[in-house]
Coordinates of N, CA and C in Angstrom, one line a residue:
Chain A
D1 N -1.9 -17.1 13.8 CA -2.6 -15.9 13.2 C -2.6 -16.1 11.7
T2 N -3.7 -15.8 11.1 CA -3.8 -16.0 9.7 C -3.6 -14.8 8.9
G3 N -3.2 -13.7 9.5 CA -2.9 -12.5 8.7 C -4.1 -11.5 8.9
V4 N -4.1 -10.5 8.0 CA -5.1 -9.4 8.1 C -6.3 -9.9 7.4
S5 N -7.5 -9.8 8.0 CA -8.7 -10.2 7.3 C -9.6 -9.1 7.2
Q6 N -10.3 -9.0 6.1 CA -11.3 -8.0 5.8 C -12.6 -8.6 5.5
D7 N -13.7 -7.9 5.9 CA -15.0 -8.4 5.6 C -16.0 -7.2 5.3
P8 N -16.8 -7.3 4.3 CA -16.9 -8.4 3.4 C -15.9 -8.3 2.3
R9 N -15.8 -9.3 1.4 CA -14.9 -9.3 0.3 C -15.4 -8.4 -0.9
H10 N -16.7 -8.5 -1.0 CA -17.4 -7.6 -2.0 C -18.7 -7.0 -1.4
K11 N -18.9 -5.8 -1.9 CA -20.1 -5.1 -1.4 C -20.7 -4.3 -2.6
I12 N -21.9 -4.7 -2.9 CA -22.6 -3.9 -4.0 C -23.8 -3.2 -3.3
T13 N -23.9 -1.9 -3.6 CA -25.0 -1.2 -2.9 C -25.5 -0.1 -3.8
K14 N -26.6 0.5 -3.5 CA -27.2 1.6 -4.3 C -26.6 2.9 -3.8
R15 N -26.5 3.8 -4.7 CA -26.0 5.1 -4.3 C -26.9 5.7 -3.2
G16 N -26.3 6.3 -2.3 CA -27.0 6.9 -1.2 C -27.1 6.1 0.1
Q17 N -26.7 4.8 -0.1 CA -26.8 3.9 1.1 C -25.5 4.1 1.9
N18 N -25.5 3.6 3.2 CA -24.4 3.6 4.0 C -23.8 2.2 4.0
V19 N -22.4 2.1 4.0 CA -21.8 0.8 4.1 C -20.7 0.9 5.2
T20 N -20.4 -0.3 5.7 CA -19.4 -0.4 6.8 C -18.6 -1.6 6.5
F21 N -17.3 -1.4 6.5 CA -16.3 -2.5 6.3 C -15.6 -2.8 7.6
R22 N -15.1 -4.0 7.8 CA -14.4 -4.4 9.0 C -13.0 -4.9 8.6
C23 N -12.0 -4.6 9.4 CA -10.7 -5.1 9.3 C -10.2 -5.7 10.6
D24 N -9.7 -6.9 10.5 CA -9.1 -7.5 11.7 C -7.6 -7.6 11.4
P25 N -6.8 -6.9 12.1 CA -5.3 -6.9 11.8 C -4.6 -8.1 12.5
I26 N -3.4 -8.2 12.2 CA -2.6 -9.2 12.9 C -2.5 -8.8 14.3
S27 N -2.7 -9.8 15.2 CA -3.0 -9.4 16.6 C -2.0 -8.6 17.3
E28 N -0.7 -8.8 17.0 CA 0.3 -8.1 17.8 C 0.7 -6.7 17.1
H29 N 0.0 -6.4 16.0 CA 0.4 -5.2 15.3 C -0.4 -4.0 16.0
N30 N 0.4 -2.9 16.2 CA -0.2 -1.7 16.8 C -0.7 -0.7 15.8
R31 N -0.3 -0.8 14.6 CA -0.7 0.2 13.6 C -1.7 -0.5 12.6
L32 N -2.6 0.3 12.2 CA -3.6 -0.2 11.3 C -3.9 0.9 10.3
Y33 N -3.9 0.6 9.0 CA -4.1 1.6 7.9 C -5.2 1.2 7.0
W34 N -5.9 2.2 6.5 CA -6.9 2.0 5.5 C -6.4 2.7 4.2
Y35 N -6.6 2.0 3.1 CA -6.2 2.6 1.8 C -7.4 2.4 0.8
R36 N -7.4 3.2 -0.2 CA -8.3 2.9 -1.3 C -7.5 2.8 -2.6
Q37 N -8.0 1.8 -3.4 CA -7.3 1.6 -4.7 C -8.3 1.6 -5.8
T38 N -8.1 2.5 -6.7 CA -8.9 2.5 -7.9 C -8.1 2.0 -9.1
L39 N -8.8 1.7 -10.2 CA -8.1 1.0 -11.3 C -6.9 1.7 -11.8
G40 N -5.8 1.0 -11.9 CA -4.6 1.6 -12.5 C -3.8 2.5 -11.5
Q41 N -4.2 2.6 -10.3 CA -3.6 3.4 -9.3 C -2.9 2.6 -8.2
G42 N -1.9 3.2 -7.5 CA -1.4 2.5 -6.3 C -2.3 2.8 -5.2
P43 N -2.0 2.2 -4.0 CA -2.8 2.5 -2.8 C -2.9 3.9 -2.5
E44 N -4.0 4.5 -2.2 CA -4.2 5.9 -1.8 C -4.5 5.9 -0.3
F45 N -3.7 6.5 0.5 CA -3.8 6.5 1.9 C -5.1 7.2 2.3
L46 N -5.9 6.6 3.3 CA -7.1 7.2 3.8 C -6.9 7.6 5.2
T47 N -6.5 6.7 6.1 CA -6.3 7.0 7.5 C -5.5 5.9 8.2
Y48 N -5.1 6.3 9.4 CA -4.1 5.4 10.1 C -4.3 5.5 11.6
F49 N -4.2 4.4 12.3 CA -4.4 4.3 13.7 C -3.1 3.7 14.3
Q50 N -2.7 4.3 15.5 CA -1.8 3.6 16.3 C -2.5 3.2 17.6
N51 N -2.6 1.9 17.8 CA -3.5 1.4 18.8 C -4.9 2.0 18.5
E52 N -5.6 2.6 19.5 CA -6.9 3.1 19.2 C -7.0 4.5 18.7
A53 N -5.8 5.2 18.7 CA -5.8 6.6 18.3 C -5.7 6.7 16.8
Q54 N -6.6 7.5 16.3 CA -6.5 7.8 14.8 C -5.6 9.0 14.7
L55 N -4.4 8.7 14.1 CA -3.3 9.7 14.1 C -3.4 10.6 12.9
E56 N -3.9 10.1 11.8 CA -3.9 10.9 10.6 C -5.1 10.5 9.7
K57 N -5.6 11.5 9.0 CA -6.7 11.3 8.1 C -6.4 12.1 6.9
S58 N -6.5 11.4 5.7 CA -6.2 12.1 4.5 C -7.2 13.2 4.2
R59 N -6.6 14.3 3.6 CA -7.5 15.4 3.2 C -8.5 15.0 2.1
L60 N -8.1 13.9 1.4 CA -9.0 13.5 0.4 C -10.3 12.8 0.9
L61 N -10.2 12.5 2.2 CA -11.4 11.8 2.8 C -12.4 12.8 3.2
S62 N -13.6 12.7 2.6 CA -14.7 13.6 2.9 C -15.3 13.3 4.3
D63 N -16.2 14.1 4.7 CA -16.9 13.9 6.0 C -17.8 12.7 5.9
R64 N -18.0 12.2 4.8 CA -18.9 11.0 4.7 C -18.1 9.7 5.1
F65 N -16.8 9.8 5.2 CA -16.0 8.7 5.6 C -15.6 8.8 7.1
S66 N -15.8 7.7 7.8 CA -15.3 7.7 9.2 C -14.8 6.3 9.5
A67 N -13.7 6.3 10.4 CA -13.1 5.1 10.8 C -12.9 5.0 12.3
E68 N -13.0 3.9 12.8 CA -12.8 3.7 14.2 C -12.0 2.5 14.5
R69 N -11.3 2.5 15.7 CA -10.6 1.3 16.1 C -10.7 1.3 17.7
P70 N -11.9 1.0 18.1 CA -12.3 1.3 19.5 C -11.4 0.7 20.6
K71 N -11.0 -0.5 20.4 CA -10.2 -1.2 21.4 C -8.8 -1.4 21.0
G72 N -8.4 -0.8 19.9 CA -7.0 -1.0 19.4 C -6.8 -2.3 18.7
S73 N -8.0 -3.0 18.4 CA -7.8 -4.2 17.7 C -8.4 -4.1 16.3
F74 N -9.7 -4.6 16.1 CA -10.3 -4.5 14.8 C -10.6 -3.0 14.5
S75 N -10.9 -2.7 13.2 CA -11.3 -1.4 12.8 C -12.5 -1.5 11.9
T76 N -13.3 -0.4 11.9 CA -14.3 -0.3 10.9 C -14.2 1.0 10.1
L77 N -14.5 0.9 8.8 CA -14.6 2.0 8.0 C -16.0 2.2 7.5
E78 N -16.6 3.3 7.7 CA -18.0 3.6 7.3 C -18.0 4.7 6.2
I79 N -18.8 4.4 5.2 CA -19.0 5.4 4.2 C -20.5 5.7 4.2
Q80 N -20.9 7.0 4.5 CA -22.3 7.4 4.5 C -22.7 8.0 3.2
R81 N -23.9 7.8 2.8 CA -24.5 8.4 1.6 C -23.5 8.1 0.4
T82 N -23.3 6.9 0.1 CA -22.3 6.5 -0.9 C -22.6 7.2 -2.3
E83 N -21.5 7.5 -3.0 CA -21.6 8.1 -4.3 C -20.9 7.2 -5.3
Q84 N -21.2 7.4 -6.6 CA -20.5 6.5 -7.6 C -19.0 6.5 -7.5
G85 N -18.4 7.7 -7.2 CA -17.0 7.8 -7.1 C -16.4 7.0 -5.9
D86 N -17.2 6.5 -5.1 CA -16.7 5.7 -3.9 C -16.3 4.3 -4.4
S87 N -16.8 3.9 -5.6 CA -16.5 2.5 -6.0 C -15.0 2.3 -6.1
A88 N -14.5 1.3 -5.4 CA -13.0 1.1 -5.4 C -12.8 -0.1 -4.6
M89 N -11.5 -0.5 -4.5 CA -11.1 -1.6 -3.6 C -10.6 -0.9 -2.3
Y90 N -11.1 -1.3 -1.2 CA -10.7 -0.7 0.1 C -9.8 -1.7 0.8
L91 N -8.5 -1.3 1.0 CA -7.5 -2.2 1.6 C -7.2 -1.8 3.0
C92 N -7.0 -2.8 3.9 CA -6.6 -2.6 5.2 C -5.2 -3.2 5.4
A93 N -4.3 -2.6 6.1 CA -3.0 -3.1 6.4 C -2.7 -2.9 7.9
S94 N -1.8 -3.8 8.4 CA -1.4 -3.5 9.8 C 0.1 -3.7 9.8
S95 N 0.7 -3.1 10.8 CA 2.2 -3.3 11.0 C 2.5 -3.1 12.5
Q96 N 3.7 -3.6 12.9 CA 4.2 -3.3 14.2 C 5.2 -2.2 14.0
G97 N 4.8 -1.0 14.5 CA 5.7 0.2 14.3 C 5.9 0.4 12.9
G98 N 7.1 0.7 12.5 CA 7.4 1.1 11.1 C 7.8 -0.1 10.3
Q99 N 7.6 -1.3 10.7 CA 7.9 -2.5 10.0 C 7.0 -2.6 8.8
P100 N 7.3 -3.5 7.8 CA 6.5 -3.7 6.6 C 5.0 -3.9 6.9
Q101 N 4.2 -3.3 6.1 CA 2.7 -3.5 6.3 C 2.3 -4.8 5.7
H102 N 1.4 -5.4 6.4 CA 0.7 -6.7 5.9 C -0.7 -6.3 5.5
F103 N -1.0 -6.7 4.3 CA -2.3 -6.2 3.7 C -3.3 -7.4 3.8
G104 N -4.6 -7.0 4.0 CA -5.7 -7.9 3.8 C -6.0 -8.0 2.3
D105 N -7.0 -8.8 2.0 CA -7.4 -9.1 0.6 C -8.3 -7.9 0.0
G106 N -8.7 -7.1 0.9 CA -9.5 -5.9 0.5 C -11.0 -6.2 0.4
T107 N -11.8 -5.1 0.4 CA -13.2 -5.1 0.2 C -13.5 -4.3 -1.1
R108 N -14.0 -5.0 -2.1 CA -14.4 -4.3 -3.3 C -15.8 -3.7 -3.2
L109 N -15.9 -2.5 -3.4 CA -17.2 -1.8 -3.3 C -17.6 -1.3 -4.6
S110 N -18.8 -1.7 -5.0 CA -19.4 -1.3 -6.2 C -20.7 -0.5 -5.9
I111 N -20.8 0.7 -6.5 CA -22.0 1.5 -6.2 C -22.8 1.6 -7.5
L112 N -24.1 1.1 -7.4 CA -25.0 1.1 -8.5 C -25.6 2.4 -8.8
Chain B
I1 N 4.7 19.3 -0.8 CA 3.9 18.0 -1.0 C 4.9 16.9 -1.3
L2 N 4.8 15.8 -0.6 CA 5.7 14.7 -0.9 C 5.3 13.9 -2.1
N3 N 6.2 13.6 -2.9 CA 5.9 12.9 -4.1 C 6.8 11.7 -4.3
V4 N 6.2 10.5 -4.7 CA 7.0 9.4 -5.0 C 6.7 9.0 -6.4
E5 N 7.7 8.9 -7.2 CA 7.5 8.6 -8.6 C 8.2 7.3 -9.0
Q6 N 7.5 6.5 -9.8 CA 8.1 5.3 -10.3 C 8.2 5.2 -11.8
S7 N 9.2 4.7 -12.3 CA 9.3 4.5 -13.8 C 10.1 3.2 -14.1
P8 N 9.7 2.6 -15.3 CA 8.6 3.1 -16.1 C 7.3 2.7 -15.5
Q9 N 6.2 3.2 -16.2 CA 4.9 2.9 -15.7 C 4.5 1.4 -15.9
S10 N 5.0 0.9 -17.1 CA 4.8 -0.5 -17.4 C 6.0 -1.0 -18.2
L11 N 6.1 -2.3 -18.2 CA 7.3 -3.0 -18.8 C 6.8 -4.4 -19.2
H12 N 7.2 -4.7 -20.5 CA 7.0 -6.0 -21.0 C 8.4 -6.6 -21.3
V13 N 8.7 -7.8 -20.8 CA 9.9 -8.4 -21.1 C 9.7 -9.9 -21.4
Q14 N 10.7 -10.5 -22.0 CA 10.7 -11.9 -22.3 C 11.2 -12.7 -21.1
E15 N 10.7 -13.9 -20.9 CA 11.2 -14.8 -19.9 C 12.7 -14.9 -20.0
G16 N 13.4 -14.8 -18.9 CA 14.9 -14.9 -18.9 C 15.6 -13.5 -19.0
D17 N 14.9 -12.5 -19.4 CA 15.5 -11.2 -19.4 C 15.6 -10.7 -18.0
S18 N 16.6 -9.9 -17.8 CA 16.8 -9.2 -16.5 C 16.2 -7.7 -16.7
T19 N 15.7 -7.2 -15.6 CA 15.0 -5.9 -15.8 C 15.2 -5.1 -14.5
N20 N 15.0 -3.8 -14.6 CA 15.1 -3.0 -13.4 C 14.2 -1.8 -13.5
F21 N 13.7 -1.3 -12.4 CA 12.9 -0.1 -12.4 C 13.3 0.8 -11.3
T22 N 12.8 2.0 -11.4 CA 13.2 3.1 -10.5 C 12.1 3.7 -9.6
C23 N 12.5 4.0 -8.4 CA 11.6 4.7 -7.5 C 12.3 6.0 -7.1
S24 N 11.7 7.2 -7.3 CA 12.3 8.4 -6.8 C 11.5 9.0 -5.7
F25 N 12.1 9.5 -4.7 CA 11.4 10.0 -3.5 C 12.2 11.3 -3.0
P26 N 11.5 12.0 -2.1 CA 12.2 13.2 -1.5 C 13.5 12.8 -0.8
S27 N 14.5 13.5 -0.9 CA 15.8 13.1 -0.3 C 15.9 13.7 1.1
S28 N 15.0 14.6 1.5 CA 15.1 15.2 2.9 C 14.1 14.4 3.8
N29 N 14.5 14.4 5.1 CA 13.7 13.7 6.1 C 13.4 12.3 5.8
F30 N 14.4 11.6 5.3 CA 14.2 10.2 4.9 C 14.1 9.3 6.2
Y31 N 13.2 8.4 6.1 CA 13.1 7.4 7.2 C 13.3 6.0 6.7
A32 N 12.5 5.7 5.7 CA 12.5 4.3 5.1 C 11.9 4.3 3.7
L33 N 12.3 3.3 3.0 CA 11.8 3.1 1.6 C 11.4 1.6 1.6
H34 N 10.1 1.4 1.2 CA 9.5 0.0 1.1 C 9.3 -0.3 -0.3
W35 N 9.5 -1.6 -0.6 CA 9.1 -2.2 -1.9 C 8.1 -3.2 -1.7
Y36 N 7.0 -3.2 -2.5 CA 6.0 -4.2 -2.4 C 5.7 -4.8 -3.8
R37 N 5.2 -6.0 -3.8 CA 4.9 -6.6 -5.0 C 3.4 -6.9 -4.9
W38 N 2.6 -6.6 -6.0 CA 1.2 -6.7 -6.0 C 0.7 -7.4 -7.2
E39 N 0.3 -8.7 -7.0 CA -0.2 -9.5 -8.1 C -1.7 -9.3 -8.2
T40 N -2.1 -9.4 -9.4 CA -3.6 -9.3 -9.7 C -4.4 -10.2 -8.8
A41 N -5.4 -9.7 -8.2 CA -6.4 -10.4 -7.4 C -5.8 -10.9 -6.0
K42 N -4.6 -10.3 -5.7 CA -4.0 -10.6 -4.4 C -3.8 -9.3 -3.7
S43 N -3.3 -9.4 -2.4 CA -3.0 -8.1 -1.7 C -1.5 -7.9 -1.8
P44 N -1.1 -6.6 -1.7 CA 0.3 -6.3 -1.7 C 1.1 -7.1 -0.7
E45 N 2.3 -7.5 -1.2 CA 3.2 -8.3 -0.3 C 4.5 -7.5 -0.2
A46 N 5.0 -7.4 1.0 CA 6.2 -6.7 1.3 C 7.4 -7.4 0.7
L47 N 8.3 -6.7 0.0 CA 9.6 -7.3 -0.5 C 10.7 -6.9 0.4
F48 N 10.9 -5.6 0.5 CA 12.0 -5.0 1.2 C 11.6 -3.8 2.0
V49 N 12.3 -3.5 3.1 CA 12.3 -2.3 3.8 C 13.8 -1.8 3.9
M50 N 14.0 -0.6 3.4 CA 15.4 -0.2 3.3 C 15.5 1.1 4.0
T51 N 16.6 1.2 4.9 CA 16.7 2.4 5.7 C 18.0 3.1 5.6
L52 N 19.1 2.4 5.2 CA 20.4 3.0 5.2 C 20.9 3.4 3.8
N53 N 21.4 4.5 3.6 CA 22.0 4.9 2.3 C 23.0 3.9 1.9
G54 N 22.9 3.4 0.7 CA 23.9 2.4 0.2 C 23.4 1.0 0.4
D55 N 22.3 0.9 1.1 CA 21.7 -0.5 1.4 C 21.5 -1.2 0.1
E56 N 21.8 -2.5 0.2 CA 21.4 -3.4 -0.9 C 20.8 -4.6 -0.3
K57 N 19.6 -5.0 -0.8 CA 18.9 -6.2 -0.2 C 18.5 -7.1 -1.4
K58 N 18.5 -8.4 -1.0 CA 18.3 -9.4 -2.0 C 17.3 -10.5 -1.5
K59 N 16.4 -10.9 -2.4 CA 15.5 -12.0 -2.1 C 15.3 -12.8 -3.3
G60 N 16.1 -13.9 -3.3 CA 16.0 -14.8 -4.5 C 16.6 -14.0 -5.7
R61 N 15.8 -13.9 -6.8 CA 16.3 -13.2 -8.0 C 16.0 -11.7 -8.0
I62 N 15.4 -11.2 -6.9 CA 15.1 -9.8 -6.8 C 16.0 -9.1 -5.8
S63 N 16.5 -8.0 -6.2 CA 17.3 -7.2 -5.3 C 17.0 -5.7 -5.5
A64 N 17.4 -4.9 -4.5 CA 17.1 -3.5 -4.5 C 18.3 -2.7 -3.9
T65 N 18.5 -1.5 -4.4 CA 19.5 -0.6 -3.9 C 18.9 0.7 -3.5
L66 N 19.6 1.4 -2.6 CA 19.0 2.6 -2.1 C 20.0 3.7 -2.1
N67 N 19.7 4.9 -2.6 CA 20.5 6.1 -2.5 C 19.6 7.2 -1.9
T68 N 19.8 7.4 -0.6 CA 19.0 8.4 0.1 C 19.4 9.8 -0.2
K69 N 20.7 10.0 -0.5 CA 21.2 11.4 -0.8 C 20.6 12.0 -2.0
E70 N 20.4 11.1 -3.0 CA 19.9 11.6 -4.3 C 18.4 11.2 -4.5
G71 N 17.9 10.4 -3.5 CA 16.5 10.1 -3.5 C 16.0 9.2 -4.6
Y72 N 16.7 8.0 -4.7 CA 16.2 7.0 -5.6 C 16.5 5.6 -5.1
S73 N 15.7 4.7 -5.5 CA 16.0 3.2 -5.3 C 15.7 2.5 -6.6
Y74 N 16.5 1.5 -6.8 CA 16.3 0.6 -8.0 C 15.9 -0.8 -7.5
L75 N 15.0 -1.4 -8.3 CA 14.6 -2.8 -8.0 C 15.1 -3.5 -9.3
Y76 N 15.8 -4.6 -9.0 CA 16.3 -5.5 -10.1 C 15.7 -6.8 -10.1
I77 N 15.3 -7.4 -11.2 CA 14.9 -8.8 -11.3 C 15.8 -9.5 -12.3
K78 N 16.5 -10.5 -11.8 CA 17.4 -11.2 -12.7 C 16.7 -12.4 -13.3
G79 N 16.8 -12.6 -14.6 CA 16.2 -13.8 -15.2 C 14.7 -13.9 -15.0
S80 N 14.0 -12.9 -15.4 CA 12.5 -12.8 -15.2 C 11.8 -14.0 -15.6
Q81 N 10.8 -14.4 -14.7 CA 9.9 -15.5 -15.0 C 8.5 -15.0 -15.1
P82 N 7.6 -15.8 -15.8 CA 6.2 -15.3 -15.9 C 5.6 -15.1 -14.5
E83 N 6.0 -15.8 -13.5 CA 5.4 -15.6 -12.2 C 5.8 -14.3 -11.5
D84 N 6.8 -13.6 -12.1 CA 7.2 -12.3 -11.6 C 6.3 -11.2 -12.1
S85 N 5.4 -11.6 -13.0 CA 4.4 -10.6 -13.5 C 3.6 -10.0 -12.4
A86 N 3.6 -8.7 -12.1 CA 2.9 -8.1 -11.0 C 3.2 -6.6 -11.1
T87 N 2.5 -5.8 -10.3 CA 2.9 -4.4 -10.1 C 3.8 -4.3 -8.9
Y88 N 4.9 -3.6 -9.1 CA 5.9 -3.4 -8.1 C 5.7 -1.9 -7.6
L89 N 5.4 -1.8 -6.3 CA 5.2 -0.5 -5.7 C 6.3 -0.2 -4.8
C90 N 6.7 1.1 -4.8 CA 7.5 1.6 -3.7 C 6.8 2.6 -2.8
A91 N 7.2 2.7 -1.6 CA 6.5 3.6 -0.7 C 7.6 4.2 0.2
F92 N 7.5 5.5 0.4 CA 8.4 6.3 1.2 C 7.9 6.7 2.5
A93 N 8.7 6.6 3.6 CA 8.3 7.1 4.9 C 9.3 8.2 5.3
D94 N 8.7 9.3 5.7 CA 9.7 10.4 6.2 C 9.6 10.4 7.7
N95 N 10.6 11.1 8.3 CA 10.7 11.1 9.7 C 10.2 12.4 10.3
A96 N 9.4 13.1 9.5 CA 8.8 14.4 10.0 C 7.6 14.0 11.0
G97 N 7.7 14.5 12.2 CA 6.6 14.1 13.1 C 6.8 12.7 13.5
N98 N 5.8 12.1 14.1 CA 5.9 10.7 14.6 C 5.1 9.7 13.8
N99 N 4.5 10.2 12.7 CA 3.5 9.3 12.0 C 4.2 8.3 11.1
R100 N 5.1 8.8 10.3 CA 5.8 7.9 9.4 C 4.8 7.1 8.6
K101 N 3.8 7.7 8.1 CA 2.9 6.9 7.2 C 3.6 6.8 5.8
L102 N 3.2 5.9 5.0 CA 3.8 5.7 3.7 C 3.2 6.5 2.7
I103 N 4.0 7.1 1.8 CA 3.6 7.8 0.6 C 3.9 6.8 -0.6
W104 N 2.9 6.4 -1.3 CA 3.0 5.4 -2.3 C 3.3 5.9 -3.7
G105 N 4.1 5.3 -4.5 CA 4.2 5.5 -5.9 C 3.0 4.8 -6.6
L106 N 2.9 5.1 -7.9 CA 1.8 4.4 -8.7 C 2.2 3.0 -9.2
G107 N 3.4 2.7 -9.0 CA 3.8 1.3 -9.4 C 4.4 1.2 -10.8
T108 N 5.1 0.1 -11.0 CA 5.6 -0.3 -12.3 C 4.9 -1.7 -12.5
S109 N 4.2 -1.7 -13.6 CA 3.5 -3.0 -14.0 C 4.4 -3.8 -14.9
L110 N 4.8 -5.0 -14.4 CA 5.7 -5.8 -15.1 C 4.9 -7.0 -15.7
A111 N 5.1 -7.3 -17.0 CA 4.5 -8.4 -17.6 C 5.7 -9.2 -18.2
V112 N 5.8 -10.5 -17.8 CA 6.9 -11.3 -18.4 C 6.2 -12.4 -19.3
N113 N 6.6 -12.3 -20.5 CA 6.1 -13.2 -21.5 C 6.9 -14.5 -21.6
P114 N 6.2 -15.7 -21.6 CA 6.9 -17.0 -21.6 C 7.5 -17.2 -23.0

């Protein structure tokens, strides 16, 4: 297993467009997390899955954001009607239970 | 509202200096305290997970201590090297409910000058 992988690495899109990111966690990990990181900040929690169940979603996450993990393996994060403020690095991490989280390299989103 | 604070926000040291920084977290409902190292253009890498009051963990020149009663953890780097330059993040997990998601600090940015 090569670790957590995220796709794409970079996404540039116009304001108002929809974008979808994918995360493939480490295969035996049951937990998957999405974070957002903006310049100068630590990771900001967005949402978290245990297997296929979405257990928590940040209040900071507007209705334009949705995440799925349909079979308890890979996950997708979709942002609808993107806005300038959505520009950030989107990080995915996975863990087995409460063990340390392993992070992917992230998807950098730039909104024009 | 759960809050994790790290200090200092940034630190510049000379190669060979030893340094330490602090992570403060809520002292109630403690479950675990994580330390991560985040180098520029890379993803965060786990250093330690600490669960017991008085725990001390070590990995090479880096060590960490934990005081759950007063709600703080120290990270120490002995004999800093330029390759130690990174942002060091701590994250707190509480045991309220079953979620135990991490609450992250903003990090301490360390720059080691050769």
